[in-house]
Structures are given as structure tokens and as C-alpha cells.
PDB file of C-alpha atoms and ligand atoms in Angstrom:
ATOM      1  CA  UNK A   1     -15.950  26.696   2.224  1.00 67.00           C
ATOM      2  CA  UNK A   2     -12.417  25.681   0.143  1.00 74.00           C
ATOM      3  CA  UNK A   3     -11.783  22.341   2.025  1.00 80.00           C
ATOM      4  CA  UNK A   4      -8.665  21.935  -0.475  1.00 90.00           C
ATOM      5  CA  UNK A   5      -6.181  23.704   1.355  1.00 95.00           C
ATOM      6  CA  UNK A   6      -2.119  24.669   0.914  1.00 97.00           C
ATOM      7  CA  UNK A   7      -1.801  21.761   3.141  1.00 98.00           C
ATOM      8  CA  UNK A   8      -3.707  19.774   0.752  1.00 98.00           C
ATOM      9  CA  UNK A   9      -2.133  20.560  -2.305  1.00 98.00           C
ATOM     10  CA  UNK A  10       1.195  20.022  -0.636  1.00 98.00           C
ATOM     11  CA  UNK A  11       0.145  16.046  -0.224  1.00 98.00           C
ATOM     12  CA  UNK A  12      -1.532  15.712  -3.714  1.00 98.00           C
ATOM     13  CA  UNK A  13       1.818  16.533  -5.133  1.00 98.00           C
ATOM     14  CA  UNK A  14       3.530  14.415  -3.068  1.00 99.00           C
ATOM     15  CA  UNK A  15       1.402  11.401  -4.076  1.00 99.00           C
ATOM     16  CA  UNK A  16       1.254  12.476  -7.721  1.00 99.00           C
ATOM     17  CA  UNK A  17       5.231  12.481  -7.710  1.00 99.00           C
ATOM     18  CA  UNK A  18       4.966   8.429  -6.131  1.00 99.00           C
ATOM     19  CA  UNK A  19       2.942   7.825  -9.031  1.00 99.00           C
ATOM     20  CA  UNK A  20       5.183   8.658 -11.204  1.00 98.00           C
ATOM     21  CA  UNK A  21       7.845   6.840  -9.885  1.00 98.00           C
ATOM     22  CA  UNK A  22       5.836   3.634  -9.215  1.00 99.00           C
ATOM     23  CA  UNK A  23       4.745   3.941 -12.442  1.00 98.00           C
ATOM     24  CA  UNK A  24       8.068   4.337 -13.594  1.00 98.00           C
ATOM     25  CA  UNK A  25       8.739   0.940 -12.277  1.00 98.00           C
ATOM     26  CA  UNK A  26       5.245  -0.577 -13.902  1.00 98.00           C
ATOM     27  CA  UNK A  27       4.212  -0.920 -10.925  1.00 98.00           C
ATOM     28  CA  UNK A  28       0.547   0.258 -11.327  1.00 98.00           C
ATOM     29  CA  UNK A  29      -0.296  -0.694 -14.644  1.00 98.00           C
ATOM     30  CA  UNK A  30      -3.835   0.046 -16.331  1.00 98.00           C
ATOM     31  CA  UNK A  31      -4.985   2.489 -14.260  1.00 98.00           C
ATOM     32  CA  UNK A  32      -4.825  -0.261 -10.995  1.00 98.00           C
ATOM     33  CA  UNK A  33      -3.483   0.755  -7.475  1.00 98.00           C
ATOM     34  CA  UNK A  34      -4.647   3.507  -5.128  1.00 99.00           C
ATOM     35  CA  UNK A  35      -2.448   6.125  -3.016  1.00 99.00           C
ATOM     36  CA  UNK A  36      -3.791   8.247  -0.176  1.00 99.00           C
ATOM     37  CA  UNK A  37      -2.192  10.499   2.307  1.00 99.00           C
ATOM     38  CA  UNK A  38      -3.508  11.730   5.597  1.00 98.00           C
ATOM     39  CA  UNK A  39      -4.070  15.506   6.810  1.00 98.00           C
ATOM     40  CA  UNK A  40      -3.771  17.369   9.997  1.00 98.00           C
ATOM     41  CA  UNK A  41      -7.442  17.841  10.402  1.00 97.00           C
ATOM     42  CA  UNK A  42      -8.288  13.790  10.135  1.00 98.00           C
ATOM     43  CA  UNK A  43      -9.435  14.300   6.396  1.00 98.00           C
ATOM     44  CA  UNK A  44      -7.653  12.269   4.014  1.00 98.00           C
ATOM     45  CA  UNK A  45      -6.152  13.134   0.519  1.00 98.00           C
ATOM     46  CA  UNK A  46      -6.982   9.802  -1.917  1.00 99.00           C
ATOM     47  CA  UNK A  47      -7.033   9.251  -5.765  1.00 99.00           C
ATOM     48  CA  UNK A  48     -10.018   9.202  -7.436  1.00 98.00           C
ATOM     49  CA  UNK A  49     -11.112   6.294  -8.833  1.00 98.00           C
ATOM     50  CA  UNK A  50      -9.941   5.232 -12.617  1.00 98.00           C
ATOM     51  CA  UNK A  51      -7.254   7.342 -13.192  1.00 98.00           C
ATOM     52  CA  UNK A  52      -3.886   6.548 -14.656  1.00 98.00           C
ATOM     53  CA  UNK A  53      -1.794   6.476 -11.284  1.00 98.00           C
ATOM     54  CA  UNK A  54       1.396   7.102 -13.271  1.00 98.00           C
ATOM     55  CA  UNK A  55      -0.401  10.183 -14.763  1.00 98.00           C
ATOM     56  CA  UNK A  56      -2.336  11.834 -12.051  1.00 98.00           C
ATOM     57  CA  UNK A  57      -2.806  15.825 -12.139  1.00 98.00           C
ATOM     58  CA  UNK A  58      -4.046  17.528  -9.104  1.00 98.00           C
ATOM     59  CA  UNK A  59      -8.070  17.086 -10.139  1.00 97.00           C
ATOM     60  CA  UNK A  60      -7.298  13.133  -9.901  1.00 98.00           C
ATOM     61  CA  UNK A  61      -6.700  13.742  -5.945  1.00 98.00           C
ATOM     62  CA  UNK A  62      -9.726  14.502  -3.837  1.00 98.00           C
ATOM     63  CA  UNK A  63     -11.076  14.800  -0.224  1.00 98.00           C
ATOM     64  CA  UNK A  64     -12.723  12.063   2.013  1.00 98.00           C
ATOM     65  CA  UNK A  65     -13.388  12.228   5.894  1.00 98.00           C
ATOM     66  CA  UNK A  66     -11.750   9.347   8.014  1.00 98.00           C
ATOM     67  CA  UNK A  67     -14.921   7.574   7.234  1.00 98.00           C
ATOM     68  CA  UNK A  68     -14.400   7.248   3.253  1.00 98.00           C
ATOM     69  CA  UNK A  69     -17.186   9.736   2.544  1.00 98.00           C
ATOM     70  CA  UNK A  70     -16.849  12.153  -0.345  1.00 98.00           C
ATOM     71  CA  UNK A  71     -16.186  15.756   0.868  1.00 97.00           C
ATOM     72  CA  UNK A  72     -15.831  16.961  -3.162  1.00 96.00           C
ATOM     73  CA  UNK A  73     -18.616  15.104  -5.020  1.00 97.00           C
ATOM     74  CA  UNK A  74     -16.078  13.193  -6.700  1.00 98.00           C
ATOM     75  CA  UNK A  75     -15.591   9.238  -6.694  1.00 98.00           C
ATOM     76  CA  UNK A  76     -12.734   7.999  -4.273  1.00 98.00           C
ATOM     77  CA  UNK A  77     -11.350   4.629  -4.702  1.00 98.00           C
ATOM     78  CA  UNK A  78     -12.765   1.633  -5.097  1.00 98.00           C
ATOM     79  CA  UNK A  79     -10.637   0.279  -2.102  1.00 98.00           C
ATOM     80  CA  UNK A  80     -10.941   3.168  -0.120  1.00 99.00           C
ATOM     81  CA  UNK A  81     -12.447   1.066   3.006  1.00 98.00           C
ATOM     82  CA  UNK A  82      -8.462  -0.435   3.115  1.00 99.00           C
ATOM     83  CA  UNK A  83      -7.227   2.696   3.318  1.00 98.00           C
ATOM     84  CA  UNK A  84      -9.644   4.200   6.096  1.00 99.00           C
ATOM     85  CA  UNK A  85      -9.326   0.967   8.195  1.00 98.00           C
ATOM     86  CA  UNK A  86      -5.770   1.196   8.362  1.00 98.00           C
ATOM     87  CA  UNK A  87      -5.891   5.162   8.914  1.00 98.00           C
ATOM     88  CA  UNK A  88      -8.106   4.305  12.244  1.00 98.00           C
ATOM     89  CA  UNK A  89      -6.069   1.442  13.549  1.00 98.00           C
ATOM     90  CA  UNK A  90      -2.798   3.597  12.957  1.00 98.00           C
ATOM     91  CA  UNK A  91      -3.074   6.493  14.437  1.00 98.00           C
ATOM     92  CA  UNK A  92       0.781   7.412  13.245  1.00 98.00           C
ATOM     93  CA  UNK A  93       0.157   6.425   9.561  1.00 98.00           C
ATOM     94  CA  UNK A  94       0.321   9.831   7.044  1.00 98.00           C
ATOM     95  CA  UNK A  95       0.047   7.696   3.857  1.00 99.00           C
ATOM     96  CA  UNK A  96      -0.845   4.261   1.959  1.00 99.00           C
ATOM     97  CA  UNK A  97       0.383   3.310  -0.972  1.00 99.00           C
ATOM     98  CA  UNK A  98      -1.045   0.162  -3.073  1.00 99.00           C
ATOM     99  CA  UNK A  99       1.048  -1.228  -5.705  1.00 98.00           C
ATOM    100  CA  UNK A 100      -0.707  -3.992  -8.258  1.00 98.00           C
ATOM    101  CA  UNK A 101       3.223  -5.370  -9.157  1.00 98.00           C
ATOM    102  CA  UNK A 102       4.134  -8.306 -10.706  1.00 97.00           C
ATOM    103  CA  UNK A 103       6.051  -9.550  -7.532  1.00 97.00           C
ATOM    104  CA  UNK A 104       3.630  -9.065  -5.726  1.00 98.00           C
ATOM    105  CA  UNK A 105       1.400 -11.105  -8.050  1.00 97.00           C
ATOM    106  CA  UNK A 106       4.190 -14.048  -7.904  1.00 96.00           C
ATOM    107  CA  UNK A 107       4.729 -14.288  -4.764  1.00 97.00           C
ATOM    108  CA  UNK A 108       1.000 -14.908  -3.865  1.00 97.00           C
ATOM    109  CA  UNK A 109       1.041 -17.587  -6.080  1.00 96.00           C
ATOM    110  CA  UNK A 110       4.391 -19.056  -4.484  1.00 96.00           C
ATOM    111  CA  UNK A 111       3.999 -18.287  -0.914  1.00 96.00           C
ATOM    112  CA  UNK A 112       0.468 -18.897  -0.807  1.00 91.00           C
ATOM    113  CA  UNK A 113      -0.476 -17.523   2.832  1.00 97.00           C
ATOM    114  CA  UNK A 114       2.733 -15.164   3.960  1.00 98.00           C
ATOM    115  CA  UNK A 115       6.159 -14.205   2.688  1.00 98.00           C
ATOM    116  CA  UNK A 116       8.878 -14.559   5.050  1.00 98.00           C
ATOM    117  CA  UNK A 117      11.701 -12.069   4.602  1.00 98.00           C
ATOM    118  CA  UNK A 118      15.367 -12.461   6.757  1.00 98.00           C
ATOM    119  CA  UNK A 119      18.586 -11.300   6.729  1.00 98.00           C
ATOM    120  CA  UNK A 120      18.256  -9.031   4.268  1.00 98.00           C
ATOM    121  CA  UNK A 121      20.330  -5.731   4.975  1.00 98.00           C
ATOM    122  CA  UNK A 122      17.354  -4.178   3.003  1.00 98.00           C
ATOM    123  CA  UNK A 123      14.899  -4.831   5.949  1.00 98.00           C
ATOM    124  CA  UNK A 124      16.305  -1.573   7.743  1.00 98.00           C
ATOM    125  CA  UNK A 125      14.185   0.634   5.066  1.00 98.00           C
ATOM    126  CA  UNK A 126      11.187  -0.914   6.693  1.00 98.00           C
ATOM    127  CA  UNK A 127      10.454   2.001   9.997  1.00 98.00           C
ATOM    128  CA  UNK A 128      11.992   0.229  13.546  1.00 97.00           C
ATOM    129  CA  UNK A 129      13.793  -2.277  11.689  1.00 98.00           C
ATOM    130  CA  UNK A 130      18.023  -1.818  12.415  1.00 98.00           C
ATOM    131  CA  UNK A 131      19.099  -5.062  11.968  1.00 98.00           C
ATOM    132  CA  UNK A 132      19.544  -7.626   9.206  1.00 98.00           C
ATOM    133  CA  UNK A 133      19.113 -10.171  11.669  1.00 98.00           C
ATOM    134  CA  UNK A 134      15.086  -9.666  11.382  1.00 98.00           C
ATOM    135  CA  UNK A 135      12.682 -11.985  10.381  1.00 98.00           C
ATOM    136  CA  UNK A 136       9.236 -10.623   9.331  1.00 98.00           C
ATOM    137  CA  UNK A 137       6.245 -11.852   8.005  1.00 98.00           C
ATOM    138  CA  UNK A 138       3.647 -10.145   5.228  1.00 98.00           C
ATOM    139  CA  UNK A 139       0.646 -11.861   5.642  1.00 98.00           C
ATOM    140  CA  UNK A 140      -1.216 -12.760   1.740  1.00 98.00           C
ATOM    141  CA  UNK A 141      -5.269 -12.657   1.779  1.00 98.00           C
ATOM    142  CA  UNK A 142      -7.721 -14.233  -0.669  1.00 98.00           C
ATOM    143  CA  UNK A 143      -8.513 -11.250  -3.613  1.00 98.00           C
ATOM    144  CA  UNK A 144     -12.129 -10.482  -2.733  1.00 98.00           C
ATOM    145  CA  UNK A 145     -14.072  -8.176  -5.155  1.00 98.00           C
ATOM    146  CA  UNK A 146     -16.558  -7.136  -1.714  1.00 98.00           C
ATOM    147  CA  UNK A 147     -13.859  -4.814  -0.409  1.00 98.00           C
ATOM    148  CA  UNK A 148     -16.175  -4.378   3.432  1.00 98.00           C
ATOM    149  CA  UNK A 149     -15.587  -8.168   3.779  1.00 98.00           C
ATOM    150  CA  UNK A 150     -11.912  -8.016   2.461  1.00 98.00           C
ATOM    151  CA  UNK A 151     -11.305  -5.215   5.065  1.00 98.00           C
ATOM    152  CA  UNK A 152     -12.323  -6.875   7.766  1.00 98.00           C
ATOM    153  CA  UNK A 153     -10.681 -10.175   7.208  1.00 98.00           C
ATOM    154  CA  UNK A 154      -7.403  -7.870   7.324  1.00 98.00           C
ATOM    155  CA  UNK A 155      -8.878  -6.552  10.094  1.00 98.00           C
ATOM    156  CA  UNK A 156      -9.450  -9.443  12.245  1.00 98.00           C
ATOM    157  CA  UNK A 157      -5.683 -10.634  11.267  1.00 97.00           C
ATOM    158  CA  UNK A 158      -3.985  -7.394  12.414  1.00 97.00           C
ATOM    159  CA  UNK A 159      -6.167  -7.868  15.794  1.00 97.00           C
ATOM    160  CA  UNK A 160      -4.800 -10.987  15.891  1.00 96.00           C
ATOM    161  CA  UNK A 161      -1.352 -11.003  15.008  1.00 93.00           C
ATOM    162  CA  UNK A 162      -0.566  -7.222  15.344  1.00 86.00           C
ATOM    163  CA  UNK A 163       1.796  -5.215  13.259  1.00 89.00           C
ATOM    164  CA  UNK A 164       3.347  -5.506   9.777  1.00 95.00           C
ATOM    165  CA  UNK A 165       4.633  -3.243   7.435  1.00 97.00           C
ATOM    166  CA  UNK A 166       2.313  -4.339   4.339  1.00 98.00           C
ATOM    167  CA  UNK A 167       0.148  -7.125   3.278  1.00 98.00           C
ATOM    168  CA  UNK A 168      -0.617  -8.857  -0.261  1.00 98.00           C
ATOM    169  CA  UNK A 169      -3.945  -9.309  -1.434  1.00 98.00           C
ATOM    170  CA  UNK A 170      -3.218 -12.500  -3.324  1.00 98.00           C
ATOM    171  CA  UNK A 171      -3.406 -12.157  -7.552  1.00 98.00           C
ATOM    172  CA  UNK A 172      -4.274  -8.410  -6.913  1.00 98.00           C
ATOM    173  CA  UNK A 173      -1.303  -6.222  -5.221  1.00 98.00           C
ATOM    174  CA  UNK A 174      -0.086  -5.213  -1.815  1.00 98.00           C
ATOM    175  CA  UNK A 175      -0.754  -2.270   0.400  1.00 99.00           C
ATOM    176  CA  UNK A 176       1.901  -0.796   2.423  1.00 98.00           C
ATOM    177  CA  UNK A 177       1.987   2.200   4.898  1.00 98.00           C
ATOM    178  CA  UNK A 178       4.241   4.490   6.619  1.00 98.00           C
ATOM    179  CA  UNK A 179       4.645   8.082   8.513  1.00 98.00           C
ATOM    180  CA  UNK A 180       4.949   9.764   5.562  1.00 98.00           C
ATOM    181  CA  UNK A 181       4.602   9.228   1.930  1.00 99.00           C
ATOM    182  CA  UNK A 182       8.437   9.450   1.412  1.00 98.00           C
ATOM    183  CA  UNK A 183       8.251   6.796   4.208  1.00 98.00           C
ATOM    184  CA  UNK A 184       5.694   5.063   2.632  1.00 99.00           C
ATOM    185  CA  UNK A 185       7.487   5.166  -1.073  1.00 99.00           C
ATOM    186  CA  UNK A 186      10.479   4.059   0.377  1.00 99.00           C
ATOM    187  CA  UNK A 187       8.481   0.866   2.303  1.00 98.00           C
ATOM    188  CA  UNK A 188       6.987   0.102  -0.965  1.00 98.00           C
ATOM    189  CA  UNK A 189      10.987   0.201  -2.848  1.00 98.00           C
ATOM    190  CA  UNK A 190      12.294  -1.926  -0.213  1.00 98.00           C
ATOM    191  CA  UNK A 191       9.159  -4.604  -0.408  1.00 98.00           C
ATOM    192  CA  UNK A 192       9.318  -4.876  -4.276  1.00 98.00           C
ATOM    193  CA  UNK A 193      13.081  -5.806  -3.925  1.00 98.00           C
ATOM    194  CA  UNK A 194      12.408  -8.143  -0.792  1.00 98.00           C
ATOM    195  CA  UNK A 195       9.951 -10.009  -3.060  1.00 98.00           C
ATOM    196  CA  UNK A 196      11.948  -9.990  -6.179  1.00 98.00           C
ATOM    197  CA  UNK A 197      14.742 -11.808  -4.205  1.00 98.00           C
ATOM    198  CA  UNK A 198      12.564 -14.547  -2.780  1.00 97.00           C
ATOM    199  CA  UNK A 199      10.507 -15.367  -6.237  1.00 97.00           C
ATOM    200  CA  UNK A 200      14.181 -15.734  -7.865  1.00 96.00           C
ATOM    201  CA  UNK A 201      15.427 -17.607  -4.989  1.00 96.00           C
ATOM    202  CA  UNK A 202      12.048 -20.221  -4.678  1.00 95.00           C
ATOM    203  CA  UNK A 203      10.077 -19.867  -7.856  1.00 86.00           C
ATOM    204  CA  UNK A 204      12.857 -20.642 -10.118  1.00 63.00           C
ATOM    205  CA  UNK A 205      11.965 -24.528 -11.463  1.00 54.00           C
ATOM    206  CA  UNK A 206      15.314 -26.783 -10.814  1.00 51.00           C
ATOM    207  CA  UNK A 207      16.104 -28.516 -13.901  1.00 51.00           C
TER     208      UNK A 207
HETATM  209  C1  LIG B   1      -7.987  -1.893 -13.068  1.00 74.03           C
HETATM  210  S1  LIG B   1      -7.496  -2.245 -11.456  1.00 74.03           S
HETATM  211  C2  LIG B   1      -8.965  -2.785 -10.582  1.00 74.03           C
HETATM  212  C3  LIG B   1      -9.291  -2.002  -9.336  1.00 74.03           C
HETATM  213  C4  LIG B   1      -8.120  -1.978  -8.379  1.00 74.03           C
HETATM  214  O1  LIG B   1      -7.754  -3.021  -7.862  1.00 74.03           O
HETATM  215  C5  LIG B   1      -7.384  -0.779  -8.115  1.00 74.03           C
HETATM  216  O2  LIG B   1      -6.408  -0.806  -7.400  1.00 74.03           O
HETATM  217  C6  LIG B   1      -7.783   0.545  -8.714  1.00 74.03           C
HETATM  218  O3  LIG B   1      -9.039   0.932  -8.287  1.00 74.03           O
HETATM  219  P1  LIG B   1      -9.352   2.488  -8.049  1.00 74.03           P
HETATM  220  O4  LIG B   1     -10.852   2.533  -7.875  1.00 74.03           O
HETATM  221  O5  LIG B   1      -8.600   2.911  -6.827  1.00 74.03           O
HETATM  222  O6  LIG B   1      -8.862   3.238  -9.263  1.00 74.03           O
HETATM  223 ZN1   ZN B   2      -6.150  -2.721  -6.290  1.00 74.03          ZN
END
């Protein structure tokens, strides 16, 4: 049986067009970051592992069950586990998108455990957000090459503290999320400006 269906294809364009863009930005440099998008049945749409996420063809998206395994024989992700937990704790999340960015990277290194972002008419890309007046938090975790244990440190946060839009993994890149991978892009736009302001606005050394 095809398991690759219209519906499918339709997503793997969609995420090969965010590469592009992101890449666009150098935002996923040296074949780093991961995208994945959900589909009707519960199966998800995810890049394979490796490839150039600025130049992904339709062969560099494959097929996983809500459980991360392989439904084409090919390799998902490395981080795939961040993607599937987030998938089952969501149940309105169509797509991830992880970013390795060099704000990102910085503010880690500033901010240490979460970036604070308020007052920023920006905030009202993030979905449920309609104010400037918001304050949120995106929580930073400790870069962990055993991605199970990684997971559910996130995990145990989000049961903890409950929703955000995104989170850093600290000197690695952040993951955000959304209803839709234009949703999702657009999260990921805001974010990287959000984070550019506050690195110029803290990091800069006062002479
Ligand atoms: C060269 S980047 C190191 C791995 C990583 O963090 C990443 O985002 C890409 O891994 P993938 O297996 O999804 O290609
Ligand atoms: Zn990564």
C-alpha cells in the first residue's frame, strides 16, 4: 500500500518551501534543524535525517507513525522524539519547526534559563496573543546529546508550567509549533525577531 498520499505531498511541499525560507535567513545552517508536519490520519510528515534543510526535495520528507517509527525504511530525525512528544501533548499542533539560529544560540548564553519577551507589538504573531501588553516566557534547557532524556525534561516542564509557544535548547536551537506550518513559520519569524531585540538590548557590553 502507497502510504504517501496527495495529502502527503501537499505537506512535504509546504515544509520544503519553510526550508527554503529559513534557510534563506541562515537559519539552519549545515544541514542542522528538523521540520515535521502532522496528517489527518495521526501519521506524521518529518525530514529525514542529514539533509540540507534549505535544499530539501520531496525524497528528503518521509513517513513516521505518532510513535517516531519508520513507515518508509528511511531514517527520520535524529530529534524526532521532540517532535512526537509535542504531537501527543498537543492535540491541535499540525507542524514543528526547529531552527539552529544564531539568536537563538545568544540568547541561551545571555538568558541562561528563560527569555522574557513584553510589550512587543510583535507578540500578536504568536496564536491567542492580541495584545502588546503580554509578557511570556520561553523556557531554555541544557543541550543533551540523549534526546529520550532531553524529551522528557521538556516534558516534565510543560507538565509543570503548561503552555508556551517554543522553547530553546541552550547552544543548540529552538523548537516552535503551531496549527499549521504557515502558523508555525510565522511563530518561528516572530521568535527570531523577539530574540534579536533582547540580545541587542542586554548582550551589548556598556563601554
Ligand atoms: C549538524 S546538526 C546536529 C543534529 C541536529 O541538531 C539537527 O537539528 C539535525 O539533525 P537531523 O537528524 O534532524 O538532520
Ligand atoms: Zn537540532
Amino acid at each position: 500500500m502507497n502510504l504517501k498520499t496527495d495529502e502527503f505531498f501537499s505537506k512535504a511541499d509546504e515544509l520544503i518551501a519553510a526550508g527554503r525560507f529559513i534557510d534563506s535567513k541562515g537559519w539552519v545552517p549545515a544541514t542542522s534543524g528538523n521540520f515535521s508536519a502532522r496528517l489527518a490520519d495521526g501519521n506524521i510528515a518529518i525530514t529525514v535525517s542529514g539533509r540540507h534543510k534549505g535544499q530539501l526535495q520531496r525524497d528528503d520528507i518521509m513517513l513516521i507513525d505518532p510513535h517516531g517509527q519508520s513507515l518508509d525504511g528511511q531514517k527520520p530525525s535524529a530529534e524526532t522524539l521532540l517532535h512526537t512528544s509535542l504531537y501527543q501533548r498537543y492535540p491541535d499542533v499540525q507542524a514543528i519547526l526547529h531552527p539552529h539560529s544564531i539568536n537563538a544560540t545568544l540568547a541561551a548564553r545571555l538568558f541562561k534559563t528563560e527569555i522574557i519577551l513584553e510589550d512587543y507589538e510583535l507578540l500578536k504573531a504568536l496564536a491567542g496573543i492580541d495584545t502588546h501588553e503580554t509578557r511570556i516566557s520561553i523556557p531554555i534547557f541544557a543541550n543533551d546529546q540523549n534526546i529520550p532524556r532531553l524529551a522528557a525534561q521538556v516534558d516534565e516542564f510543560l507538565d509543570q508550567y503548561g503552555e508556551t509557544h517554543a522553547y530553546i535548547i541552550a547552544g543548540h536551537g529552538f523548537y516552535t509549533w503551531g496549527g499549521s506550518v504557515a502558523e508555525t513559520l510565522r511563530h518561528l519569524e516572530a521568535l527570531e525577531f523577539l530574540f534579536d531585540c533582547e540580545i541587542r538590548l542586554h548582550g551589548v557590553k556598556q563601554p
